[in-house]
PDB file of C-alpha atoms in Angstrom:
ATOM      1  CA  MET E   1      -3.571 -31.649 -11.524  1.00  0.00           C
ATOM      2  CA  ASN E   2      -1.251 -29.363 -13.518  1.00  0.00           C
ATOM      3  CA  SER E   3      -1.872 -25.632 -13.416  1.00  0.00           C
ATOM      4  CA  ALA E   4      -3.035 -23.965 -16.607  1.00  0.00           C
ATOM      5  CA  VAL E   5      -0.320 -22.001 -18.414  1.00  0.00           C
ATOM      6  CA  ILE E   6      -0.810 -18.290 -19.011  1.00  0.00           C
ATOM      7  CA  ARG E   7       1.422 -16.688 -21.642  1.00  0.00           C
ATOM      8  CA  ILE E   8       2.804 -13.320 -20.549  1.00  0.00           C
ATOM      9  CA  GLY E   9       4.534 -10.792 -22.785  1.00  0.00           C
ATOM     10  CA  PHE E  10       7.997  -9.979 -21.432  1.00  0.00           C
ATOM     11  CA  SER E  11      10.122  -7.046 -22.592  1.00  0.00           C
ATOM     12  CA  GLU E  12      13.101  -5.820 -20.598  1.00  0.00           C
ATOM     13  CA  PHE E  13      12.435  -2.677 -18.574  1.00  0.00           C
ATOM     14  CA  PRO E  14      14.861  -2.589 -15.626  1.00  0.00           C
ATOM     15  CA  PRO E  15      14.377  -2.869 -12.719  1.00  0.00           C
ATOM     16  CA  ALA E  16      10.729  -3.828 -13.326  1.00  0.00           C
ATOM     17  CA  ARG E  17      11.465  -6.561 -15.869  1.00  0.00           C
ATOM     18  CA  MET E  18      14.969  -7.984 -16.228  1.00  0.00           C
ATOM     19  CA  GLY E  19      16.423 -11.072 -17.908  1.00  0.00           C
ATOM     20  CA  ALA E  20      17.231 -11.427 -21.588  1.00  0.00           C
ATOM     21  CA  GLU E  21      16.837 -15.209 -21.767  1.00  0.00           C
ATOM     22  CA  PRO E  22      13.897 -17.501 -20.926  1.00  0.00           C
ATOM     23  CA  GLY E  23      14.217 -18.731 -17.355  1.00  0.00           C
ATOM     24  CA  THR E  24      16.157 -15.673 -16.156  1.00  0.00           C
ATOM     25  CA  GLU E  25      13.165 -13.365 -15.670  1.00  0.00           C
ATOM     26  CA  ARG E  26      13.231 -11.189 -12.563  1.00  0.00           C
ATOM     27  CA  GLY E  27      12.301  -7.687 -11.503  1.00  0.00           C
ATOM     28  CA  THR E  28       9.748  -5.815  -9.433  1.00  0.00           C
ATOM     29  CA  GLU E  29       6.890  -6.321 -11.894  1.00  0.00           C
ATOM     30  CA  THR E  30       8.015  -9.878 -12.632  1.00  0.00           C
ATOM     31  CA  GLU E  31       7.623 -10.819  -8.969  1.00  0.00           C
ATOM     32  CA  LEU E  32       4.207  -9.137  -8.938  1.00  0.00           C
ATOM     33  CA  LEU E  33       3.127 -11.271 -11.907  1.00  0.00           C
ATOM     34  CA  ARG E  34       4.378 -14.458 -10.256  1.00  0.00           C
ATOM     35  CA  GLU E  35       2.387 -13.679  -7.118  1.00  0.00           C
ATOM     36  CA  LEU E  36      -0.726 -12.864  -9.138  1.00  0.00           C
ATOM     37  CA  CYS E  37      -0.419 -16.149 -11.040  1.00  0.00           C
ATOM     38  CA  ARG E  38       0.080 -18.052  -7.786  1.00  0.00           C
ATOM     39  CA  ARG E  39      -3.128 -16.587  -6.399  1.00  0.00           C
ATOM     40  CA  MET E  40      -4.964 -17.396  -9.627  1.00  0.00           C
ATOM     41  CA  GLY E  41      -3.665 -20.971  -9.750  1.00  0.00           C
ATOM     42  CA  LEU E  42      -1.857 -20.365 -13.043  1.00  0.00           C
ATOM     43  CA  ARG E  43       1.658 -21.112 -14.262  1.00  0.00           C
ATOM     44  CA  PRO E  44       3.340 -18.153 -15.997  1.00  0.00           C
ATOM     45  CA  GLU E  45       5.161 -18.652 -19.284  1.00  0.00           C
ATOM     46  CA  PHE E  46       7.107 -15.551 -20.264  1.00  0.00           C
ATOM     47  CA  VAL E  47       7.244 -14.760 -23.977  1.00  0.00           C
ATOM     48  CA  HIS E  48      10.291 -12.612 -24.762  1.00  0.00           C
ATOM     49  CA  ALA E  49       9.723  -9.928 -27.389  1.00  0.00           C
ATOM     50  CA  PRO E  50      10.048  -6.143 -27.750  1.00  0.00           C
ATOM     51  CA  PHE E  51       7.180  -4.197 -26.192  1.00  0.00           C
ATOM     52  CA  VAL E  52       5.663  -3.210 -29.545  1.00  0.00           C
ATOM     53  CA  ARG E  53       5.672  -6.830 -30.742  1.00  0.00           C
ATOM     54  CA  ASN E  54       3.987  -7.948 -27.534  1.00  0.00           C
ATOM     55  CA  LEU E  55       1.215  -5.452 -28.240  1.00  0.00           C
ATOM     56  CA  LYS E  56       0.694  -7.176 -31.598  1.00  0.00           C
ATOM     57  CA  PHE E  57       0.787 -10.572 -29.864  1.00  0.00           C
ATOM     58  CA  MET E  58      -1.995  -9.329 -27.559  1.00  0.00           C
ATOM     59  CA  GLU E  59      -4.035  -8.199 -30.539  1.00  0.00           C
ATOM     60  CA  ASP E  60      -3.614 -11.607 -32.191  1.00  0.00           C
ATOM     61  CA  GLY E  61      -4.222 -13.584 -28.988  1.00  0.00           C
ATOM     62  CA  TYR E  62      -0.756 -15.176 -29.142  1.00  0.00           C
ATOM     63  CA  ILE E  63      -0.160 -14.075 -25.540  1.00  0.00           C
ATOM     64  CA  ASP E  64      -2.696 -13.640 -22.758  1.00  0.00           C
ATOM     65  CA  LEU E  65      -1.368 -10.896 -20.526  1.00  0.00           C
ATOM     66  CA  MET E  66       0.900  -7.852 -20.326  1.00  0.00           C
ATOM     67  CA  ILE E  67       2.055  -5.564 -17.540  1.00  0.00           C
ATOM     68  CA  GLY E  68       3.217  -1.947 -17.543  1.00  0.00           C
ATOM     69  CA  VAL E  69       0.575  -0.690 -19.967  1.00  0.00           C
ATOM     70  CA  LEU E  70      -0.863   2.833 -20.112  1.00  0.00           C
ATOM     71  CA  ARG E  71      -4.542   3.096 -21.015  1.00  0.00           C
ATOM     72  CA  ARG E  72      -5.141   4.436 -24.518  1.00  0.00           C
ATOM     73  CA  PRO E  73      -8.329   4.133 -26.656  1.00  0.00           C
ATOM     74  CA  GLU E  74      -6.592   2.277 -29.489  1.00  0.00           C
ATOM     75  CA  ARG E  75      -5.291  -0.329 -27.044  1.00  0.00           C
ATOM     76  CA  GLU E  76      -8.685  -0.932 -25.459  1.00  0.00           C
ATOM     77  CA  LYS E  77      -9.888  -2.379 -28.760  1.00  0.00           C
ATOM     78  CA  TYR E  78      -7.830  -5.525 -28.223  1.00  0.00           C
ATOM     79  CA  MET E  79      -6.908  -5.452 -24.526  1.00  0.00           C
ATOM     80  CA  LEU E  80      -8.986  -5.411 -21.359  1.00  0.00           C
ATOM     81  CA  PHE E  81      -7.459  -3.114 -18.744  1.00  0.00           C
ATOM     82  CA  LEU E  82      -7.769  -4.785 -15.361  1.00  0.00           C
ATOM     83  CA  ASP E  83      -8.983  -2.370 -12.701  1.00  0.00           C
ATOM     84  CA  PRO E  84      -7.616  -1.217 -10.394  1.00  0.00           C
ATOM     85  CA  ALA E  85      -4.335   0.048 -11.804  1.00  0.00           C
ATOM     86  CA  TYR E  86      -1.461  -1.512  -9.881  1.00  0.00           C
ATOM     87  CA  SER E  87       0.530   1.733  -9.988  1.00  0.00           C
ATOM     88  CA  GLY E  88      -0.300   5.405 -10.384  1.00  0.00           C
ATOM     89  CA  ASP E  89       3.100   6.915  -9.696  1.00  0.00           C
ATOM     90  CA  ILE E  90       4.921   7.432 -12.974  1.00  0.00           C
ATOM     91  CA  ARG E  91       7.313  10.271 -13.804  1.00  0.00           C
ATOM     92  CA  TYR E  92       9.131  10.820 -17.082  1.00  0.00           C
ATOM     93  CA  VAL E  93      12.515  12.487 -17.423  1.00  0.00           C
ATOM     94  CA  PHE E  94      14.671  13.541 -20.367  1.00  0.00           C
ATOM     95  CA  CYS E  95      18.366  12.645 -20.329  1.00  0.00           C
ATOM     96  CA  LEU E  96      21.165  14.593 -21.983  1.00  0.00           C
ATOM     97  CA  ARG E  97      24.942  14.392 -21.991  1.00  0.00           C
ATOM     98  CA  LYS E  98      26.547  15.845 -18.863  1.00  0.00           C
ATOM     99  CA  GLY E  99      26.796  19.615 -19.112  1.00  0.00           C
ATOM    100  CA  GLU E 100      24.023  19.912 -21.706  1.00  0.00           C
ATOM    101  CA  GLN E 101      21.033  19.342 -19.425  1.00  0.00           C
ATOM    102  CA  THR E 102      20.235  23.059 -19.108  1.00  0.00           C
ATOM    103  CA  LYS E 103      19.350  23.112 -22.821  1.00  0.00           C
ATOM    104  CA  LEU E 104      16.039  21.472 -21.914  1.00  0.00           C
ATOM    105  CA  GLN E 105      14.109  23.742 -19.551  1.00  0.00           C
ATOM    106  CA  SER E 106      10.616  23.398 -21.032  1.00  0.00           C
ATOM    107  CA  TYR E 107       8.561  21.330 -23.451  1.00  0.00           C
ATOM    108  CA  GLU E 108       9.215  23.855 -26.222  1.00  0.00           C
ATOM    109  CA  ASP E 109      12.947  23.178 -25.943  1.00  0.00           C
ATOM    110  CA  LEU E 110      12.316  19.692 -27.362  1.00  0.00           C
ATOM    111  CA  ARG E 111      11.699  21.228 -30.772  1.00  0.00           C
ATOM    112  CA  GLY E 112      14.762  20.851 -32.958  1.00  0.00           C
ATOM    113  CA  MET E 113      16.122  17.979 -30.859  1.00  0.00           C
ATOM    114  CA  VAL E 114      16.412  14.325 -31.882  1.00  0.00           C
ATOM    115  CA  ILE E 115      14.566  12.497 -29.085  1.00  0.00           C
ATOM    116  CA  GLY E 116      15.163   8.834 -28.301  1.00  0.00           C
ATOM    117  CA  THR E 117      12.042   6.798 -27.506  1.00  0.00           C
ATOM    118  CA  THR E 118      11.177   3.104 -27.191  1.00  0.00           C
ATOM    119  CA  ASN E 119       9.183   1.256 -29.847  1.00  0.00           C
ATOM    120  CA  GLY E 120       5.498   0.986 -28.941  1.00  0.00           C
ATOM    121  CA  ALA E 121       5.822   2.935 -25.686  1.00  0.00           C
ATOM    122  CA  LYS E 122       3.377   5.644 -24.630  1.00  0.00           C
ATOM    123  CA  TYR E 123       4.495   8.488 -22.392  1.00  0.00           C
ATOM    124  CA  PHE E 124       2.109  11.421 -21.933  1.00  0.00           C
ATOM    125  CA  PRO E 125      -0.561  12.625 -24.383  1.00  0.00           C
ATOM    126  CA  GLN E 126       1.022  15.954 -25.329  1.00  0.00           C
ATOM    127  CA  PHE E 127       4.263  14.195 -26.248  1.00  0.00           C
ATOM    128  CA  ASP E 128       2.674  11.100 -27.803  1.00  0.00           C
ATOM    129  CA  ASP E 129       0.403  13.132 -30.101  1.00  0.00           C
ATOM    130  CA  ASP E 130       2.986  15.727 -31.142  1.00  0.00           C
ATOM    131  CA  ASP E 131       4.031  14.758 -34.669  1.00  0.00           C
ATOM    132  CA  SER E 132       6.159  17.883 -34.996  1.00  0.00           C
ATOM    133  CA  LEU E 133       8.815  16.421 -32.680  1.00  0.00           C
ATOM    134  CA  ASN E 134      11.724  14.434 -34.121  1.00  0.00           C
ATOM    135  CA  LYS E 135      11.402  11.083 -32.322  1.00  0.00           C
ATOM    136  CA  ASP E 136      13.828   8.223 -32.944  1.00  0.00           C
ATOM    137  CA  ALA E 137      12.515   4.893 -31.640  1.00  0.00           C
ATOM    138  CA  VAL E 138      14.657   1.908 -30.617  1.00  0.00           C
ATOM    139  CA  ARG E 139      13.949  -1.378 -28.827  1.00  0.00           C
ATOM    140  CA  THR E 140      15.527  -0.723 -25.398  1.00  0.00           C
ATOM    141  CA  VAL E 141      16.673   2.044 -23.081  1.00  0.00           C
ATOM    142  CA  TYR E 142      20.208   0.666 -23.343  1.00  0.00           C
ATOM    143  CA  GLN E 143      20.240   1.515 -27.050  1.00  0.00           C
ATOM    144  CA  ASN E 144      19.110   5.060 -26.257  1.00  0.00           C
ATOM    145  CA  VAL E 145      21.936   5.415 -23.725  1.00  0.00           C
ATOM    146  CA  GLU E 146      24.483   4.271 -26.316  1.00  0.00           C
ATOM    147  CA  LYS E 147      23.106   6.583 -29.014  1.00  0.00           C
ATOM    148  CA  LEU E 148      23.133   9.564 -26.642  1.00  0.00           C
ATOM    149  CA  LEU E 149      26.759   8.965 -25.667  1.00  0.00           C
ATOM    150  CA  LYS E 150      27.732   8.679 -29.354  1.00  0.00           C
ATOM    151  CA  GLY E 151      25.921  11.933 -30.189  1.00  0.00           C
ATOM    152  CA  ARG E 152      23.372  10.255 -32.464  1.00  0.00           C
ATOM    153  CA  ILE E 153      20.457  11.674 -30.457  1.00  0.00           C
ATOM    154  CA  ASP E 154      20.182  14.827 -28.341  1.00  0.00           C
ATOM    155  CA  THR E 155      18.068  13.389 -25.531  1.00  0.00           C
ATOM    156  CA  PHE E 156      15.921  10.407 -24.622  1.00  0.00           C
ATOM    157  CA  ILE E 157      12.805   9.996 -22.512  1.00  0.00           C
ATOM    158  CA  GLY E 158      12.285   7.363 -19.824  1.00  0.00           C
ATOM    159  CA  GLU E 159      10.670   6.646 -16.476  1.00  0.00           C
ATOM    160  CA  GLU E 160      12.662   8.343 -13.725  1.00  0.00           C
ATOM    161  CA  TRP E 161      13.241   5.296 -11.509  1.00  0.00           C
ATOM    162  CA  MET E 162      14.243   3.154 -14.495  1.00  0.00           C
ATOM    163  CA  VAL E 163      16.669   5.791 -15.791  1.00  0.00           C
ATOM    164  CA  LYS E 164      18.296   6.208 -12.368  1.00  0.00           C
ATOM    165  CA  PHE E 165      18.663   2.431 -12.052  1.00  0.00           C
ATOM    166  CA  VAL E 166      20.259   2.042 -15.507  1.00  0.00           C
ATOM    167  CA  LEU E 167      22.670   4.972 -15.095  1.00  0.00           C
ATOM    168  CA  LYS E 168      23.805   3.758 -11.680  1.00  0.00           C
ATOM    169  CA  ARG E 169      24.170   0.153 -12.832  1.00  0.00           C
ATOM    170  CA  LYS E 170      26.192   1.240 -15.892  1.00  0.00           C
ATOM    171  CA  GLY E 171      28.311   3.739 -13.944  1.00  0.00           C
ATOM    172  CA  LEU E 172      27.153   6.615 -16.147  1.00  0.00           C
ATOM    173  CA  GLU E 173      25.938   9.064 -13.506  1.00  0.00           C
ATOM    174  CA  ASN E 174      28.827  11.410 -14.371  1.00  0.00           C
ATOM    175  CA  ALA E 175      28.263  11.122 -18.127  1.00  0.00           C
ATOM    176  CA  ILE E 176      24.498  11.587 -18.425  1.00  0.00           C
ATOM    177  CA  SER E 177      22.220  13.997 -16.554  1.00  0.00           C
ATOM    178  CA  MET E 178      18.480  14.539 -16.294  1.00  0.00           C
ATOM    179  CA  ALA E 179      17.077  17.797 -17.656  1.00  0.00           C
ATOM    180  CA  PRO E 180      15.185  20.299 -15.483  1.00  0.00           C
ATOM    181  CA  TYR E 181      12.113  19.718 -17.654  1.00  0.00           C
ATOM    182  CA  ARG E 182      10.178  16.563 -16.817  1.00  0.00           C
ATOM    183  CA  PHE E 183       6.621  15.260 -16.871  1.00  0.00           C
ATOM    184  CA  SER E 184       5.441  14.387 -13.391  1.00  0.00           C
ATOM    185  CA  ARG E 185       1.660  14.199 -13.372  1.00  0.00           C
ATOM    186  CA  PRO E 186       0.448  10.795 -12.112  1.00  0.00           C
ATOM    187  CA  GLN E 187      -0.617   8.219 -14.676  1.00  0.00           C
ATOM    188  CA  ASP E 188      -2.211   4.858 -13.972  1.00  0.00           C
ATOM    189  CA  VAL E 189      -0.340   1.744 -15.093  1.00  0.00           C
ATOM    190  CA  PHE E 190      -2.243  -1.479 -15.732  1.00  0.00           C
ATOM    191  CA  ILE E 191      -2.063  -5.218 -16.161  1.00  0.00           C
ATOM    192  CA  THR E 192      -4.032  -6.144 -19.286  1.00  0.00           C
ATOM    193  CA  LEU E 193      -5.675  -9.242 -20.751  1.00  0.00           C
ATOM    194  CA  SER E 194      -5.926  -9.958 -24.462  1.00  0.00           C
ATOM    195  CA  ARG E 195      -9.536  -9.900 -25.621  1.00  0.00           C
ATOM    196  CA  GLN E 196      -8.659 -13.131 -27.465  1.00  0.00           C
ATOM    197  CA  SER E 197      -7.428 -14.864 -24.293  1.00  0.00           C
ATOM    198  CA  GLN E 198      -9.077 -17.961 -22.878  1.00  0.00           C
ATOM    199  CA  PHE E 199      -8.712 -16.285 -19.462  1.00  0.00           C
ATOM    200  CA  LEU E 200     -10.890 -13.282 -20.363  1.00  0.00           C
ATOM    201  CA  ALA E 201     -13.825 -14.921 -18.573  1.00  0.00           C
ATOM    202  CA  ARG E 202     -11.794 -14.695 -15.342  1.00  0.00           C
ATOM    203  CA  ALA E 203     -11.203 -10.948 -15.664  1.00  0.00           C
ATOM    204  CA  ASP E 204     -13.199 -10.120 -12.529  1.00  0.00           C
ATOM    205  CA  GLU E 205     -11.156 -12.650 -10.576  1.00  0.00           C
ATOM    206  CA  PHE E 206      -7.917 -11.094 -11.819  1.00  0.00           C
ATOM    207  CA  SER E 207      -9.161  -7.641 -10.820  1.00  0.00           C
ATOM    208  CA  GLY E 208     -10.175  -8.915  -7.400  1.00  0.00           C
ATOM    209  CA  GLN E 209      -6.708 -10.312  -6.762  1.00  0.00           C
ATOM    210  CA  ILE E 210      -5.007  -7.106  -7.925  1.00  0.00           C
ATOM    211  CA  LYS E 211      -7.257  -5.105  -5.592  1.00  0.00           C
ATOM    212  CA  ALA E 212      -6.469  -7.454  -2.704  1.00  0.00           C
ATOM    213  CA  MET E 213      -2.730  -7.207  -3.355  1.00  0.00           C
ATOM    214  CA  LYS E 214      -2.943  -3.412  -3.317  1.00  0.00           C
ATOM    215  CA  GLU E 215      -4.919  -3.395  -0.083  1.00  0.00           C
ATOM    216  CA  GLU E 216      -2.451  -5.825   1.513  1.00  0.00           C
ATOM    217  CA  LYS E 217       0.485  -3.680   0.274  1.00  0.00           C
ATOM    218  CA  VAL E 218       1.896  -6.806  -1.375  1.00  0.00           C
ATOM    219  CA  ILE E 219       3.103  -4.831  -4.394  1.00  0.00           C
ATOM    220  CA  GLU E 220       5.210  -2.457  -2.273  1.00  0.00           C
ATOM    221  CA  LYS E 221       6.584  -5.377  -0.233  1.00  0.00           C
ATOM    222  CA  LEU E 222       7.624  -7.348  -3.326  1.00  0.00           C
ATOM    223  CA  SER E 223       9.293  -4.261  -4.820  1.00  0.00           C
ATOM    224  CA  ARG E 224      11.261  -3.539  -1.636  1.00  0.00           C
ATOM    225  CA  GLU E 225      12.392  -7.144  -1.326  1.00  0.00           C
ATOM    226  CA  PHE E 226      13.555  -7.319  -4.930  1.00  0.00           C
ATOM    227  CA  ILE E 227      15.459  -4.030  -4.839  1.00  0.00           C
ATOM    228  CA  LYS E 228      17.214  -5.192  -1.662  1.00  0.00           C
ATOM    229  CA  SER E 229      18.155  -8.483  -3.333  1.00  0.00           C
ATOM    230  CA  ILE E 230      20.151  -6.910  -6.153  1.00  0.00           C
ATOM    231  CA  THR E 231      23.427  -5.058  -5.998  1.00  0.00           C
ATOM    232  CA  LEU E 232      23.553  -1.786  -7.880  1.00  0.00           C
ATOM    233  CA  LYS E 233      26.824  -1.380  -9.738  1.00  0.00           C
TER     234      LYS E 233
END
């Protein structure tokens, strides 16, 4: 008997989610999703789209599941956040051109800067809700890196481990630096189900498997194995 197919929103977010073409998906969170689907008896089908479009796909029921989602009231209207969170360790940094990082010592220093963000992403409430900041959204972190180097933005925000990975892989550690100011309070990160999904009735089962994987330290093991399997350039 063939396994049921579950459609999963996929947007690149290295090293958690990598692979621009269907069939090339890999990454720490990608391996976590594959293991979750295996335990649930489901076959994952990754739907490639920018993060913000995947949010709309979840609202419409075009896809069933997403990963890497922060809990926000407006999102809970169309997504079920599967407890427990699979991660609670998330730190945001701001990147500037080498030699300029001391310009950003505090949150107030963001005022007057053009700040690169990613479409549809949430960071931390103070930043997300601050309409006085000049935010310039693009689809990927790679676009923010390019715009920073060309002087089209003053800084960009990103998760610390992702930023370090991208800068090392691109050989830009001597061109871009992280500012002293950063946001480091823990935030829970979730796997979510669309409230339109046929799999919503199995939400408790999904949560049970996520809890079991956390207790068995499967998530940490998969992350270590994946990071070891790739060569940082």
